[in-house]
Coordinates of C-alpha atoms in Angstrom, one line a residue:
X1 CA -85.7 8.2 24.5
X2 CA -83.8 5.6 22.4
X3 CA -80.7 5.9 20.5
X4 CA -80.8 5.3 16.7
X5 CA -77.5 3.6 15.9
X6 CA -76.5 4.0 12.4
X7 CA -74.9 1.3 10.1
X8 CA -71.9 1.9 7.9
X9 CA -74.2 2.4 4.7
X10 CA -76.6 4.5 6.7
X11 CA -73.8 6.9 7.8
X12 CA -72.2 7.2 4.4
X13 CA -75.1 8.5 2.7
X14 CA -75.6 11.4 5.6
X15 CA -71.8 12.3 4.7
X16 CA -72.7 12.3 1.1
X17 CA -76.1 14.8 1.9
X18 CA -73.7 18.3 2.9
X19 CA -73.5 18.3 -0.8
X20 CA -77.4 18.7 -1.4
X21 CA -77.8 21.7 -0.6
X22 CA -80.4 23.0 -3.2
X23 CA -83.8 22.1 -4.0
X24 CA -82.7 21.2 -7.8
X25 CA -79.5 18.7 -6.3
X26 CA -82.5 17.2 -3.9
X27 CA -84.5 16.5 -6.5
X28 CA -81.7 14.9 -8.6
X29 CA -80.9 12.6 -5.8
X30 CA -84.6 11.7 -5.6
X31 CA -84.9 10.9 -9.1
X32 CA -81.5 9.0 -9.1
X33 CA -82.9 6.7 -6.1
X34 CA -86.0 5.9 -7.9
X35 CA -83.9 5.1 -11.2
X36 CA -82.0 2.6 -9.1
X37 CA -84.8 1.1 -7.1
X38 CA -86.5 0.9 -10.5
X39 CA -83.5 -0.8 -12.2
X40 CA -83.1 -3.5 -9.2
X41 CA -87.4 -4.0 -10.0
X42 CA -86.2 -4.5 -13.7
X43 CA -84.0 -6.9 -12.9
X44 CA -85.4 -9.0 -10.9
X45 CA -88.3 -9.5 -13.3
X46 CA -86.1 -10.5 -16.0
X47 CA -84.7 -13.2 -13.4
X48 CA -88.0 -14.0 -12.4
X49 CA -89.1 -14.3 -15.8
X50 CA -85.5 -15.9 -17.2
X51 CA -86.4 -18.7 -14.3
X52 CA -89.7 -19.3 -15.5
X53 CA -91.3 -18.3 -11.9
X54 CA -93.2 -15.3 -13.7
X55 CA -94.7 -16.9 -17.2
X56 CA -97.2 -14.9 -19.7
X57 CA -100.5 -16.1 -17.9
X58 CA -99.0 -15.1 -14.7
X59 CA -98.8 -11.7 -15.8
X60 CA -102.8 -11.8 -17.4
X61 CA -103.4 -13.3 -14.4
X62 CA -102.7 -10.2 -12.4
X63 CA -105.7 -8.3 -15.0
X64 CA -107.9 -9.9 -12.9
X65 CA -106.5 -10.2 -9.7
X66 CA -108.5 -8.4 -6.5
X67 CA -107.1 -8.6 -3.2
X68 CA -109.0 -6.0 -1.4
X69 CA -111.3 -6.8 1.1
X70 CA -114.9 -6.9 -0.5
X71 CA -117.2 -3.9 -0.1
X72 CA -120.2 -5.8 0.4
X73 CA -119.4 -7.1 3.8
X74 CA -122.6 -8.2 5.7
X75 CA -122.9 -5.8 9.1
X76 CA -123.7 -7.3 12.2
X77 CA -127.0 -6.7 13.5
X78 CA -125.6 -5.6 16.6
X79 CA -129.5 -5.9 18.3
X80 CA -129.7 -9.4 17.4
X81 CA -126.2 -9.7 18.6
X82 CA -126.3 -8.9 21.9
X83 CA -129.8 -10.5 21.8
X84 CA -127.7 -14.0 21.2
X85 CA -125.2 -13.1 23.8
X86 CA -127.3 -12.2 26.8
X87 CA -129.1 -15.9 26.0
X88 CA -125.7 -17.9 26.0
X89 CA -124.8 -16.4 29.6
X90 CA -128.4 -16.2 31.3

């Protein structure tokens, strides 16, 4: 089995958890981590934003924006298939 080696930030914040030690302090800490993650996000918007990298019709852009792969995706007719294979290699 392999040996996780801790950082210097990783093992401060397991010296800092012996003073969770109830499910209210747990869910503090949770809800202090998102503030912060949520804070850095702010941030780097506004500097996004301040730098002119993220502009107004970027953001309407994203209304319409679909990344998913489509749900119509043509099956392959796995009898025609094999059909096309068996005459490439005869």
């Amino acid at each position: 089995m392999a040996t996780t080696v801790f950082n210097d930030a990783q093992l401060e914040v397991l010296r800092m958890m012996s003073v969770f030690n109830t499910p209210e302090a747990v869910k503090d800490l949770k809800q202090s981590i998102s503030n912060y993650f949520a804070q850095k996000a702010e941030e780097e918007i506004d500097r996004l934003w301040a730098d002119g990298v993220l502009t107004e019709s970027k953001v309407e852009g994203f209304r319409t924006l679909h990344e998913r792969t489509p749900y119509n995706v043509s099956l392959i007719n796995i009898d025609e298939f094999l059909a096309e294979l068996e005459s490439k290699f005869s």
